[in-house]
Coordinates of C-alpha atoms in Angstrom, one line a residue:
M1114 CA 15.2 -20.9 -7.0
K1115 CA 12.1 -22.2 -8.9
E1116 CA 12.7 -23.3 -12.4
F1117 CA 10.8 -25.3 -15.1
V1118 CA 12.5 -27.8 -17.4
H1119 CA 11.4 -25.9 -20.5
K1120 CA 9.9 -22.5 -21.3
L1121 CA 8.1 -21.0 -24.3
S1122 CA 8.9 -17.3 -24.9
S1123 CA 8.0 -14.6 -27.4
S1124 CA 9.6 -11.2 -28.2
G1125 CA 9.3 -8.3 -30.6
W1126 CA 10.9 -10.4 -33.3
E1127 CA 7.5 -12.1 -33.7
I1128 CA 5.8 -8.8 -34.5
G1129 CA 8.5 -7.7 -36.8
R1130 CA 8.8 -10.8 -38.9
D1131 CA 8.3 -10.8 -42.6
K1132 CA 4.6 -10.9 -43.5
N1133 CA 2.4 -10.3 -46.6
H1134 CA 1.5 -6.9 -45.4
P1135 CA 4.1 -4.5 -44.1
T1136 CA 4.5 -3.6 -40.4
T1137 CA 5.2 0.0 -39.6
G1138 CA 5.8 1.9 -36.4
F1139 CA 6.7 5.4 -35.3
S1140 CA 9.0 6.7 -32.6
G1141 CA 10.1 10.2 -31.8
T1142 CA 13.7 9.0 -31.3
N1143 CA 15.9 6.6 -33.1
D1144 CA 18.3 5.4 -30.3
S1145 CA 16.7 1.9 -30.2
K1146 CA 17.4 1.3 -34.0
Y1147 CA 20.4 -0.9 -33.0
V1148 CA 18.1 -3.5 -31.3
L1149 CA 15.4 -3.6 -33.9
P1150 CA 14.8 -7.1 -35.5
V1151 CA 16.9 -7.5 -38.6
S1152 CA 13.7 -7.7 -40.7
I1153 CA 12.8 -4.1 -39.7
K1154 CA 14.6 -1.2 -41.3
Q1155 CA 15.0 2.2 -39.8
S1156 CA 13.8 4.9 -42.2
D1157 CA 15.1 8.3 -41.3
L1158 CA 13.2 10.8 -43.3
P1159 CA 15.5 13.6 -44.6
Q1160 CA 13.3 16.3 -43.3
Q1161 CA 13.5 14.8 -39.8
L1162 CA 17.2 14.1 -39.6
H1163 CA 17.7 17.3 -37.6
T1164 CA 15.2 16.3 -34.9
N1165 CA 17.7 14.9 -32.4
A1166 CA 20.0 17.9 -32.7
A1167 CA 17.1 20.3 -32.5
V1168 CA 15.9 18.8 -29.2
L1169 CA 19.3 18.8 -27.7
D1170 CA 19.7 22.4 -28.8
C1171 CA 16.5 23.3 -27.0
L1172 CA 17.8 21.8 -23.8
L1173 CA 21.1 23.6 -24.1
R1174 CA 19.5 27.0 -24.2
P1175 CA 20.5 29.4 -21.4
E1176 CA 17.1 29.4 -19.7
N1177 CA 17.5 25.7 -18.8
S1178 CA 19.6 25.0 -15.7
V1179 CA 20.7 22.4 -13.1
D1180 CA 19.8 22.7 -9.3
S1181 CA 22.5 20.9 -7.4
T1182 CA 21.3 22.0 -3.9
L1183 CA 19.5 19.5 -1.7
S1184 CA 17.6 20.9 1.3
N1185 CA 17.7 17.8 3.5
G1186 CA 21.4 17.7 3.9
I1187 CA 21.8 14.0 3.3
G1188 CA 21.9 13.9 -0.5
V1189 CA 18.5 12.1 -0.9
L1190 CA 16.0 13.4 -3.4
N1191 CA 12.5 12.5 -2.2
A1192 CA 9.0 14.1 -2.4
A1193 CA 9.5 16.5 0.3
V1194 CA 12.8 17.8 -1.1
L1195 CA 11.4 18.0 -4.6
L1196 CA 8.4 20.1 -3.5
D1197 CA 10.5 22.4 -1.4
M1198 CA 12.7 22.9 -4.4
A1199 CA 9.7 23.6 -6.7
V1200 CA 8.3 26.1 -4.2
A1201 CA 11.6 27.9 -3.8
S1202 CA 12.5 28.0 -7.4
N1203 CA 12.8 31.4 -9.2
P1204 CA 11.2 31.6 -11.7
P1205 CA 8.4 29.5 -10.2
V1206 CA 8.0 25.8 -11.1
R1207 CA 4.6 24.8 -12.2
V1208 CA 5.5 21.2 -13.6
I1209 CA 7.3 18.3 -12.0
L1210 CA 8.4 15.5 -14.3
D1211 CA 9.7 12.6 -12.2
V1212 CA 11.7 10.9 -15.0
G1213 CA 14.3 9.5 -12.6
A1214 CA 11.5 7.8 -10.4
Q1215 CA 12.7 9.5 -7.3
V1216 CA 9.3 9.9 -5.6
L1217 CA 8.5 6.5 -4.1
E1218 CA 7.1 7.2 -0.7
L1219 CA 3.9 8.9 -2.0
E1220 CA 1.2 8.1 -4.5
N1221 CA 0.6 10.6 -7.4
E1222 CA -2.5 12.0 -5.8
E1223 CA -0.8 12.5 -2.5
V1224 CA 2.0 14.4 -4.3
A1225 CA -0.5 16.6 -6.0
R1226 CA -2.5 17.4 -2.9
K1227 CA 0.7 18.1 -0.9
W1228 CA 2.1 20.4 -3.6
L1229 CA -1.2 22.2 -3.9
S1230 CA -1.3 22.8 -0.1
I1231 CA 2.0 24.6 0.1
V1232 CA 1.5 26.8 -3.0
P1233 CA -0.4 30.1 -2.4
P1234 CA -4.0 30.1 -3.9
S1235 CA -3.0 33.0 -6.1
D1236 CA -0.5 30.8 -7.9
A1237 CA -2.6 27.7 -8.5
Q1238 CA -6.2 26.5 -8.0
A1239 CA -5.7 22.8 -8.8
A1240 CA -3.2 20.1 -9.5
I1241 CA -3.1 17.6 -12.4
Y1242 CA -1.8 14.1 -12.0
V1243 CA -2.4 10.5 -13.4
D1244 CA -4.2 8.1 -11.1
E1245 CA -3.7 4.4 -10.7
R1246 CA -6.1 3.7 -13.6
N1247 CA -3.8 5.8 -15.9
E1248 CA -6.4 8.4 -16.2
I1249 CA -5.5 12.1 -16.1
C1250 CA -7.2 13.7 -13.1
V1251 CA -7.3 17.0 -11.3
V1252 CA -7.7 17.8 -7.6
S1253 CA -8.9 21.2 -6.6
R1254 CA -8.3 23.2 -3.4
T1255 CA -11.7 22.0 -2.1
G1256 CA -10.5 18.4 -2.2
L1257 CA -12.7 17.5 -5.2
T1258 CA -11.0 14.9 -7.5
E1259 CA -12.4 14.4 -11.0
P1260 CA -11.1 13.4 -14.5
L1261 CA -9.5 16.4 -16.2
Q1262 CA -11.6 15.8 -19.4
I1263 CA -14.8 16.6 -17.6
S1264 CA -13.4 19.2 -15.3
P1265 CA -13.6 23.0 -15.7
F1266 CA -9.8 23.1 -15.3
A1267 CA -9.5 21.3 -18.7
K1268 CA -9.7 24.8 -20.2
L1269 CA -7.9 26.5 -17.2
I1270 CA -4.5 24.6 -17.3
D1271 CA -2.8 27.9 -16.7
R1272 CA -4.2 27.8 -13.2
C1273 CA -3.0 24.2 -12.5
L1274 CA 0.1 22.5 -11.2
V1275 CA 1.2 19.4 -13.1
Y1276 CA 2.8 16.3 -11.6
L1277 CA 3.8 13.3 -13.9
D1278 CA 5.4 10.2 -12.5
E1279 CA 8.1 8.2 -14.4
A1280 CA 5.5 5.8 -15.9
H1281 CA 3.5 8.7 -17.4
T1282 CA 6.2 11.1 -18.7
R1283 CA 5.5 9.4 -22.1
G1284 CA 2.3 9.4 -23.9
I1285 CA 0.7 12.3 -22.1
D1286 CA -0.1 15.5 -24.0
L1287 CA -1.0 18.5 -22.1
K1288 CA -1.0 22.0 -23.7
M1289 CA 0.6 24.1 -21.2
P1290 CA 1.2 27.9 -21.2
S1291 CA 4.3 29.2 -22.8
N1292 CA 5.7 30.6 -19.5
Y1293 CA 5.6 27.3 -17.6
R1294 CA 8.8 26.0 -16.0
A1295 CA 9.4 22.4 -15.0
I1296 CA 11.6 20.4 -12.7
V1297 CA 12.9 17.2 -14.2
T1298 CA 14.5 14.6 -12.0
L1299 CA 17.4 12.4 -13.0
G1300 CA 17.8 8.8 -12.1
P1301 CA 20.4 6.0 -12.3
D1302 CA 21.3 4.7 -15.8
L1303 CA 19.1 7.4 -17.4
T1304 CA 19.5 7.0 -21.2
K1305 CA 19.2 9.6 -23.9
D1306 CA 16.2 7.8 -25.2
R1307 CA 14.5 8.1 -21.8
L1308 CA 15.7 11.7 -21.8
A1309 CA 14.0 12.0 -25.2
Q1310 CA 10.9 9.9 -24.4
G1311 CA 10.7 10.7 -20.8
N1312 CA 12.5 14.0 -20.7
I1313 CA 12.5 15.6 -24.0
A1314 CA 9.1 13.9 -24.6
A1315 CA 9.0 14.3 -20.9
C1316 CA 10.5 17.7 -21.3
M1317 CA 8.6 17.9 -24.6
R1318 CA 5.4 17.4 -22.5
L1319 CA 6.3 21.1 -22.6
R1320 CA 5.5 21.5 -26.3
K1321 CA 6.9 25.0 -26.3
L1322 CA 10.3 24.1 -24.9
G1323 CA 12.7 26.6 -26.3
K1324 CA 9.9 29.0 -27.1
G1325 CA 9.3 30.4 -23.6
Q1326 CA 9.0 27.2 -21.5
S1327 CA 12.1 26.0 -19.6
V1328 CA 13.3 23.2 -17.4
V1329 CA 15.5 22.8 -14.4
F1330 CA 17.2 19.4 -13.8
C1331 CA 17.7 18.0 -10.2
A1332 CA 19.3 14.8 -9.0
S1333 CA 20.3 13.1 -5.8
M1334 CA 23.9 13.4 -4.6
E1335 CA 24.6 9.9 -5.8
I1336 CA 23.5 10.8 -9.4
Q1337 CA 25.4 14.0 -9.2
M1338 CA 28.6 12.2 -8.5
K1339 CA 28.0 9.8 -11.4
I1340 CA 27.6 12.8 -13.7
L1341 CA 30.8 14.4 -12.5
Q1342 CA 32.7 11.1 -12.9
C1343 CA 31.3 10.5 -16.3
C1344 CA 32.3 14.0 -17.5
G1345 CA 35.8 13.9 -15.8
K1346 CA 35.0 16.5 -13.3
T1347 CA 35.7 16.7 -9.5
A1348 CA 33.4 17.1 -6.7
G1349 CA 33.7 20.8 -6.4
D1350 CA 32.8 21.5 -10.1
V1351 CA 29.5 22.8 -11.3
I1352 CA 27.2 20.5 -13.2
E1353 CA 25.8 22.0 -16.4
V1354 CA 23.1 20.8 -18.8
S1355 CA 25.7 19.6 -21.2
D1356 CA 27.1 17.3 -18.6
I1357 CA 23.7 15.8 -18.1
L1358 CA 23.5 15.1 -21.9
I1359 CA 26.9 13.5 -21.9
Y1360 CA 25.9 11.3 -19.0
C1361 CA 22.7 10.2 -20.7
I1362 CA 24.5 9.5 -24.0
S1363 CA 27.1 7.4 -22.2
N1364 CA 24.3 5.5 -20.5
T1365 CA 22.7 4.9 -23.8
W1366 CA 25.8 3.2 -25.2
Q1367 CA 26.2 1.0 -22.1
Y1368 CA 22.5 0.1 -22.2
T1369 CA 22.5 -0.8 -25.9
K1370 CA 25.6 -3.0 -25.4
K1371 CA 24.0 -4.6 -22.3
S1372 CA 20.8 -5.2 -24.3
L1373 CA 22.5 -6.8 -27.3
P1374 CA 22.9 -10.4 -25.8
L1375 CA 19.2 -10.6 -25.1
W1376 CA 18.5 -9.2 -28.6
V1377 CA 20.7 -11.9 -30.2
A1378 CA 19.2 -14.7 -28.1
Q1379 CA 15.7 -13.6 -29.0
G1380 CA 16.6 -13.4 -32.7
V1381 CA 18.1 -16.9 -32.8
R1382 CA 15.1 -18.4 -30.9
H1383 CA 12.8 -16.7 -33.3
Y1384 CA 14.4 -18.2 -36.3
K1385 CA 14.6 -21.6 -34.7
R1386 CA 10.8 -21.4 -34.2
R1387 CA 10.4 -20.2 -37.8
A1388 CA 12.4 -23.2 -39.0
A1389 CA 10.4 -25.6 -36.8
C1390 CA 7.1 -24.2 -38.2
A1391 CA 8.3 -24.2 -41.9
T1392 CA 5.5 -26.6 -43.0
L1393 CA 2.4 -26.2 -45.2
S1394 CA 0.3 -25.9 -42.1
G1395 CA 2.6 -23.4 -40.4
L1396 CA 2.6 -25.5 -37.3
P1397 CA 5.6 -27.5 -35.9
T1398 CA 5.7 -31.2 -36.7
D1399 CA 7.1 -31.8 -33.2
P1400 CA 5.7 -29.3 -30.6
S1401 CA 8.8 -29.9 -28.3
S1402 CA 11.0 -28.5 -31.1
I1403 CA 9.9 -24.9 -30.2
L1404 CA 10.5 -25.3 -26.5
E1405 CA 13.6 -23.8 -24.9
A1406 CA 15.6 -25.3 -22.1
E1407 CA 15.4 -23.3 -18.9
A1408 CA 16.5 -25.5 -15.9
Q1409 CA 20.3 -26.0 -15.5
T1410 CA 22.4 -28.5 -13.6
L1411 CA 24.9 -27.2 -11.1
E1412 CA 27.8 -27.9 -13.5
Q1413 CA 26.0 -25.9 -16.3
R1414 CA 25.3 -23.0 -13.9
Y1415 CA 28.5 -22.8 -12.0
G1416 CA 31.1 -24.9 -13.9
P1417 CA 33.8 -23.5 -16.2
G1418 CA 32.4 -22.4 -19.6
G1419 CA 28.9 -22.4 -18.0
D1420 CA 27.9 -19.4 -20.1
K1421 CA 28.0 -21.3 -23.4
S1422 CA 24.5 -21.5 -25.0
H1423 CA 23.0 -22.8 -28.2
E1424 CA 22.5 -19.2 -29.4
Q1425 CA 26.2 -18.4 -28.8
A1426 CA 27.3 -21.6 -30.6
I1427 CA 25.2 -20.6 -33.7
I1428 CA 26.6 -17.1 -33.7
N1429 CA 30.3 -18.0 -33.1
E1430 CA 30.4 -20.9 -35.6
N1431 CA 30.6 -20.4 -39.4
V1432 CA 28.2 -23.4 -39.8
G1433 CA 25.1 -23.3 -37.7
D1434 CA 22.2 -25.6 -37.2
P1435 CA 21.3 -27.2 -40.6
L1436 CA 17.6 -26.5 -39.9
L1437 CA 18.5 -22.7 -39.9
S1438 CA 20.0 -22.8 -43.4
P1439 CA 17.1 -20.9 -44.9
F1440 CA 17.8 -18.0 -42.5
Q1441 CA 21.6 -17.8 -42.9
G1442 CA 21.3 -14.2 -44.2
E1443 CA 19.5 -13.1 -41.1
L1444 CA 21.9 -15.0 -38.8
N1445 CA 24.9 -13.4 -40.6
A1446 CA 23.4 -10.0 -39.9
I1447 CA 23.1 -10.9 -36.2
R1448 CA 26.8 -12.1 -36.3
D1449 CA 27.8 -8.8 -37.8
K1450 CA 26.0 -6.8 -35.1
C1451 CA 27.8 -8.9 -32.5
W1452 CA 31.2 -8.2 -34.0
E1453 CA 30.3 -4.5 -34.4
F1454 CA 29.6 -4.1 -30.7
G1455 CA 32.5 -6.5 -29.7
L1456 CA 30.1 -9.0 -28.2
D1457 CA 31.9 -12.3 -27.3
S1458 CA 29.9 -13.5 -24.2
F1459 CA 26.3 -14.3 -23.7
R1460 CA 26.6 -14.6 -19.9
G1461 CA 23.6 -13.0 -18.1
V1462 CA 21.1 -13.3 -21.0
N1463 CA 18.4 -14.9 -18.7
L1464 CA 19.2 -12.4 -16.0
Q1465 CA 18.5 -9.6 -18.4
E1466 CA 15.1 -11.2 -19.1
E1467 CA 14.3 -11.2 -15.5
Q1468 CA 15.3 -7.5 -15.1
E1469 CA 13.0 -6.5 -17.8
R1470 CA 10.1 -8.2 -16.2
E1471 CA 10.9 -6.5 -12.9
L1472 CA 11.8 -3.0 -14.0
Q1473 CA 9.3 -1.2 -11.8
P1474 CA 11.2 0.7 -9.1
E1475 CA 10.1 -0.1 -5.6
N1476 CA 10.6 1.7 -2.2
E1477 CA 11.9 -0.6 0.5
R1478 CA 10.5 0.3 3.8
E1479 CA 11.7 -0.9 7.2
Q1480 CA 8.9 -0.8 9.7
Q1481 CA 9.8 0.4 13.2
V1482 CA 7.4 -0.4 16.1
E1483 CA 7.0 2.5 18.4
R1484 CA 6.3 1.1 21.9
P1485 CA 5.1 3.1 24.9
N1486 CA 7.6 4.3 27.5
R1487 CA 8.6 1.7 30.1
L1488 CA 7.0 2.5 33.5
P1489 CA 7.3 0.8 36.8
P1490 CA 4.5 -1.8 37.1
Q1491 CA 1.9 -1.5 39.9
P1492 CA 2.6 -4.2 42.5
H1493 CA -0.1 -6.8 42.4
L1494 CA -2.4 -7.2 45.4
V1495 CA -5.5 -9.3 46.1
H1496 CA -7.8 -7.1 48.1
K1497 CA -9.6 -8.6 51.1
D1498 CA -13.0 -7.8 49.6
V1499 CA -12.1 -9.5 46.3
R1500 CA -11.0 -12.6 48.2
D1501 CA -14.2 -12.5 50.3
F1502 CA -16.2 -12.3 47.0
A1503 CA -14.4 -15.4 45.6
T1504 CA -15.1 -17.2 49.0
T1505 CA -18.7 -16.3 49.7
G1506 CA -20.1 -14.8 46.5
A1507 CA -21.1 -11.7 48.4
I1508 CA -19.9 -8.4 47.0
S1509 CA -19.3 -5.1 48.8
R1510 CA -20.5 -2.5 46.3
F1511 CA -18.9 0.5 48.2
S1512 CA -15.5 -1.2 48.6
S1513 CA -12.4 0.5 47.0
A1514 CA -11.6 -2.9 45.6
F1515 CA -14.3 -2.6 42.9
R1516 CA -15.1 0.1 40.5
S1517 CA -17.3 0.5 37.4
A1518 CA -15.7 -0.9 34.3
F1519 CA -16.2 2.1 32.1
A1520 CA -15.4 4.6 35.0
S1521 CA -12.0 2.8 35.3
L1522 CA -11.2 4.5 31.9
L1523 CA -11.5 8.0 33.3
N1524 CA -7.6 8.3 33.5
T1525 CA -7.4 7.9 29.7
S1526 CA -7.9 10.1 26.7
A1527 CA -11.5 8.8 26.6
G1528 CA -12.2 10.1 30.1
D1529 CA -13.2 13.7 29.0
L1530 CA -15.9 12.1 26.7
F1531 CA -17.5 9.9 29.5
E1532 CA -21.1 10.5 30.4
F1533 CA -21.0 9.0 33.9
P1534 CA -24.7 8.5 34.9
A1535 CA -25.7 6.9 31.6
W1536 CA -23.4 3.9 31.8
P1537 CA -24.7 0.9 33.8
Q1538 CA -22.8 0.0 37.1
D1539 CA -23.2 -3.8 37.1
L1540 CA -20.0 -4.5 35.1
L1541 CA -17.1 -4.1 37.5
V1542 CA -13.4 -4.3 37.5
T1543 CA -10.9 -4.8 40.4
A1544 CA -8.4 -2.2 41.4
D1545 CA -5.5 -4.7 40.5
F1546 CA -7.1 -5.0 37.0
A1547 CA -7.5 -1.2 36.4
Q1548 CA -4.2 0.1 37.7
T1549 CA -1.4 -1.4 35.7
V1550 CA 1.5 1.0 36.2
D1551 CA 2.7 3.0 39.2
R1552 CA 2.4 6.4 37.6
A1553 CA -0.4 9.1 37.7
E1554 CA -0.6 9.7 34.0
K1555 CA -2.8 8.7 31.1
L1556 CA -3.2 4.9 30.8
D1557 CA -4.0 4.8 27.1
H1558 CA -1.0 2.5 26.3
Y1559 CA -1.2 0.4 29.5
L1560 CA -4.8 -1.0 29.5
R1561 CA -5.1 -4.6 30.5
P1562 CA -7.0 -6.9 28.1
V1563 CA -10.2 -8.6 29.3
H1564 CA -9.7 -12.4 29.8
W1565 CA -10.9 -13.4 33.3
I1566 CA -14.4 -12.8 34.8
L1567 CA -16.0 -13.8 38.1
T1568 CA -19.8 -14.3 38.5
K1569 CA -21.8 -15.4 41.5
R1570 CA -23.3 -18.9 41.8
P1571 CA -26.1 -19.5 41.4
A1572 CA -26.6 -17.0 38.7
C1573 CA -29.5 -14.6 38.4
K1574 CA -30.5 -11.8 36.0
D1575 CA -28.7 -9.1 37.9
T1576 CA -25.7 -11.1 38.8
P1577 CA -22.7 -8.8 38.9
C1578 CA -19.7 -9.5 36.8
V1579 CA -16.3 -8.7 38.0
I1580 CA -13.3 -8.5 35.7
V1581 CA -10.1 -9.6 37.4
S1582 CA -6.4 -9.6 36.5
P1583 CA -4.5 -12.7 35.5
Y1584 CA -2.7 -12.5 38.9
E1585 CA -5.9 -12.4 40.8
A1586 CA -7.4 -15.3 38.8
N1587 CA -4.3 -17.4 39.5
E1588 CA -4.3 -16.6 43.3
L1589 CA -8.0 -17.1 43.7
L1590 CA -8.3 -20.3 41.7
P1591 CA -7.8 -22.7 44.8
V1592 CA -10.5 -20.6 46.7
I1593 CA -12.9 -20.7 43.9
R1594 CA -12.5 -24.6 43.5
R1595 CA -12.8 -25.1 47.2
N1596 CA -15.9 -23.0 47.9
A1597 CA -17.7 -23.0 44.5
N1598 CA -19.7 -19.9 45.3
V1599 CA -18.4 -18.0 42.2
T1600 CA -17.5 -19.1 38.7
L1601 CA -14.3 -18.1 36.9
H1602 CA -14.9 -17.6 33.2
I1603 CA -12.5 -17.3 30.3
Y1604 CA -13.3 -14.6 27.9
A1605 CA -11.7 -12.9 24.8
P1606 CA -13.3 -10.3 22.5
R1607 CA -14.0 -11.4 19.0
L1608 CA -11.5 -9.6 16.8
S1609 CA -12.0 -11.5 13.6
L1610 CA -14.9 -13.0 11.7
M1611 CA -12.9 -16.3 11.7
N1612 CA -12.9 -16.5 15.5
C1613 CA -15.5 -18.1 17.7
T1614 CA -17.4 -15.9 20.2
L1615 CA -16.8 -16.4 23.9
E1616 CA -19.3 -13.9 25.1
D1617 CA -21.7 -16.6 26.4
L1618 CA -19.0 -17.3 29.1
K1619 CA -19.4 -21.1 28.9
F1620 CA -15.9 -21.9 27.6
C1621 CA -13.8 -23.7 30.2
A1622 CA -15.7 -22.3 33.2
I1623 CA -14.4 -23.2 36.7
P1624 CA -16.2 -25.0 38.3
A1625 CA -18.3 -26.5 35.5
L1626 CA -21.6 -24.9 34.7
P1627 CA -24.9 -26.6 34.8
A1628 CA -26.6 -27.3 31.4
E1629 CA -29.4 -24.7 32.2
W1630 CA -26.9 -21.9 33.0
T1631 CA -27.3 -18.7 31.1
A1632 CA -25.0 -15.7 30.9
P1633 CA -25.9 -12.5 32.9
S1634 CA -27.4 -9.7 30.8
I1635 CA -24.2 -7.6 30.5
G1636 CA -23.0 -9.0 27.2
V1637 CA -23.3 -5.7 25.3
Q1638 CA -21.4 -3.8 28.0
L1639 CA -18.7 -6.5 28.3
N1640 CA -18.1 -6.6 24.6
L1641 CA -17.9 -2.8 24.3
F1642 CA -15.5 -2.5 27.2
A1643 CA -13.2 -5.3 25.9
G1644 CA -13.2 -3.8 22.4
Q1645 CA -15.0 -6.7 20.5
L1646 CA -15.2 -6.0 16.8
Y1647 CA -17.7 -8.5 15.4
L1648 CA -21.3 -9.4 16.4
Q1649 CA -23.0 -12.8 16.2
N1650 CA -26.3 -11.9 14.4
S1651 CA -28.8 -9.2 13.6
E1652 CA -30.5 -9.6 17.1
E1653 CA -27.3 -8.7 18.8
Y1654 CA -26.9 -5.7 16.4
L1655 CA -30.4 -4.4 17.4
E1656 CA -29.5 -4.9 21.1
V1657 CA -26.2 -2.8 20.6
C1658 CA -28.1 -0.1 18.8
G1659 CA -30.8 0.0 21.4
F1660 CA -28.3 0.3 24.2
L1661 CA -26.4 3.1 22.6
G1662 CA -29.4 4.9 21.1
L1663 CA -28.4 4.4 17.5
C1664 CA -30.5 4.1 14.4
N1665 CA -30.5 0.6 13.0
Q1666 CA -32.7 1.2 9.9
A1667 CA -33.9 4.0 7.8
P1668 CA -35.8 6.3 10.3
P1669 CA -39.2 7.8 9.8
E1670 CA -39.4 11.3 8.5
N1671 CA -40.4 12.8 11.9
V1672 CA -37.3 11.3 13.6
K1673 CA -34.2 13.5 13.8
V1674 CA -30.9 11.4 13.6
A1675 CA -27.5 12.8 14.1
S1676 CA -24.7 12.2 11.5
D1677 CA -23.3 9.3 13.6
G1678 CA -26.7 7.7 13.9
F1679 CA -27.5 8.9 17.4
I1680 CA -31.2 9.5 18.2
T1681 CA -32.2 12.0 20.9
P1682 CA -34.4 10.7 23.8
A1683 CA -37.4 12.6 22.5
H1684 CA -37.5 10.7 19.2
R1685 CA -36.6 7.2 20.3
K1686 CA -40.1 6.0 20.8
F1687 CA -40.8 6.7 17.1
C1688 CA -37.9 4.6 15.9
Y1689 CA -37.4 1.6 18.2
S1690 CA -39.9 0.9 21.0
K1691 CA -37.4 -0.8 23.4
M1692 CA -34.8 1.9 22.9
A1693 CA -36.4 4.2 25.4
H1694 CA -36.0 1.6 28.1
L1695 CA -32.5 0.4 27.1
C1696 CA -30.7 3.6 26.4
N1697 CA -29.9 6.1 29.1
F1698 CA -27.6 8.4 27.0
T1699 CA -28.6 12.1 26.6
R1700 CA -25.7 12.7 24.3
T1701 CA -24.0 10.5 21.7
P1702 CA -21.6 7.9 23.2
I1703 CA -19.9 7.5 19.8
P1704 CA -16.8 9.7 20.4
Y1705 CA -16.2 8.0 23.8
L1706 CA -16.4 4.5 22.2
R1707 CA -14.2 5.5 19.3
A1708 CA -11.5 6.5 21.8
V1709 CA -12.0 3.3 23.8
F1710 CA -11.7 1.1 20.7
A1711 CA -8.8 3.1 19.4
M1712 CA -7.0 2.4 22.7
R1713 CA -7.9 -1.3 22.6
R1714 CA -6.7 -1.7 19.0
K1715 CA -3.5 0.1 19.7
G1716 CA -3.5 2.0 16.4
Q1717 CA -4.7 -0.9 14.2
A1718 CA -7.5 -0.2 11.8
F1719 CA -11.0 -1.6 12.5
A1720 CA -13.2 0.4 10.2
S1721 CA -14.3 -2.6 8.2
S1722 CA -15.5 -4.5 11.2
H1723 CA -19.1 -4.6 12.5
L1724 CA -18.3 -2.1 15.4
G1725 CA -16.1 -0.1 13.1
R1726 CA -19.1 0.4 10.7
I1727 CA -21.5 1.2 13.6
L1728 CA -19.1 3.7 15.1
N1729 CA -18.9 5.4 11.6
G1730 CA -22.6 5.8 11.3
E1731 CA -23.2 2.9 8.9
L1732 CA -26.2 0.6 8.9
L1733 CA -25.5 -3.2 8.9
R1734 CA -27.4 -5.5 6.7
P1735 CA -28.1 -9.3 7.2
E1736 CA -25.3 -10.2 4.8
H1737 CA -22.7 -8.6 7.1
F1738 CA -23.3 -11.4 9.6
V1739 CA -22.8 -14.4 7.2
V1740 CA -20.2 -16.7 8.8
P1741 CA -17.8 -18.7 6.5
G1742 CA -18.4 -22.4 6.5
S1743 CA -15.0 -23.1 8.0
V1744 CA -15.9 -21.0 11.1
V1745 CA -19.2 -22.8 11.4
Q1746 CA -17.3 -26.2 11.6
K1747 CA -14.9 -24.7 14.1
I1748 CA -17.7 -23.5 16.3
E1749 CA -19.4 -26.9 16.1
K1750 CA -16.3 -28.7 17.2
L1751 CA -15.8 -26.2 20.1
E1752 CA -19.4 -26.9 21.3
V1753 CA -18.9 -30.7 21.1
W1754 CA -15.7 -30.4 23.0
Q1755 CA -17.4 -28.4 25.7

């Protein structure tokens, strides 16, 4: 537990203190008058005294009802159940007021869109909600989202559904038609004030409640049992609107009594600060006098009588702190309120403070990782031709031990999108690398990552690269060291901007490479096959775009570019001179690469990476290749180590 020795707090008592000019406020309900600062007096206007009874009378009308049925069979009230209830209701429901904060798994816009999608077009053309910026918005059936104030639906609310979450059932004023019916959710510890501010003013979001508009209450099984228990009913009894009002009034009493210790503590602290600042300058002579103790010893926290506090001592004793003598009248009023409510303990005052700070309801999610089915592994085997290549450096192109890297993905969901003649054949994989499980089915979830590569020594421009499995690398390592006709390279795709690139194939090569060695010209193919997400610089970006036939800058007017950036062969010479020689694709390779990267990433998002942007048809700018300083230092250390 993190604590500080002292704290400096403030409360509503500071706003309501005596000043030269009066402080006034307005509320549609008066249930909170018991916890107003003693300097604030509740003024109930005679012509408004009937308001509470009038609102309760509106809710008790026969057109309002309670829906105790839950469609999911487990007693939980969530977004899906709530929307099903709204669609099945008769008369139809056009407004959902989530006063009980039961919808936690969806955002407001998601609820509005989902509700609109299951309602016939003849019933509603749009849905109104409040976004994360607290702005009233509307989403239409075409998917267009805009502020309600500038939308045509501002004058067509009778064609809209309305969803308001718990935080916005107060302070929102929508003039709805007189025939609208609303669902109102009930939550734990719902007070009459929230039923009035979030229900009656939430329900009174329906300004014509009792004059044509109506509400239907719904609650989870847990809340239903609490209502029955509060009203002295059994599990088989029917819940009525009057039972809900009794439940909320009971919660109001409990909430007020629970709030009183904090109210007393705030009041005493306020007058202590007032006494410390009672100088001509209005500032405390000793700044530490307005600080409050926060940290506690183990004895104070857990020992007997540990709930005693300075505020409780002042309230319980007839003679308080001498410094507080100018405020004895106010302290006496606080004492009277404590006796009125039977308050004799201040235990949990600080806990109540923390609860008010963290009042926002949260949905706890338990993540479950869905793994692919367990299949029997393919037995490992080092093919004779693979061993011969590791021994002599000579490769048999027509051997069944080798196959084109991209053609090895034919038995995946990307296979149907593969344009075989267009992909180069100089990046190879072994059969042991390609076949991971002993089953003739899609291998999407069983692809082996690219880590070990064999190249011929000495290297030349057209040196073939063979990707091998970890088993083959381990078995062939003595052969490679003994004959030194091939080089074993360590490789890993760059999946983060913070990672160093290993595509130059110089890291920990076996045997060691000469200083003048350069990597074969298969870097782009290798990175695409391995699922690398980040490029080194703009030059590599141009090379990737040239290889794939993609536009890398704003094209001339006479060049036709597809929505994904693909340029047809007839127009390539007008856009990028080298593209006609680098690119062999006659149709866009983007769908195929999207499928390959999706398999490599195993469901993880990569849209914000370099390759993610390229595959989404975006153009990269020089600032996209800026490398953080920490990564530069890491790369320099790596180069020195090599």
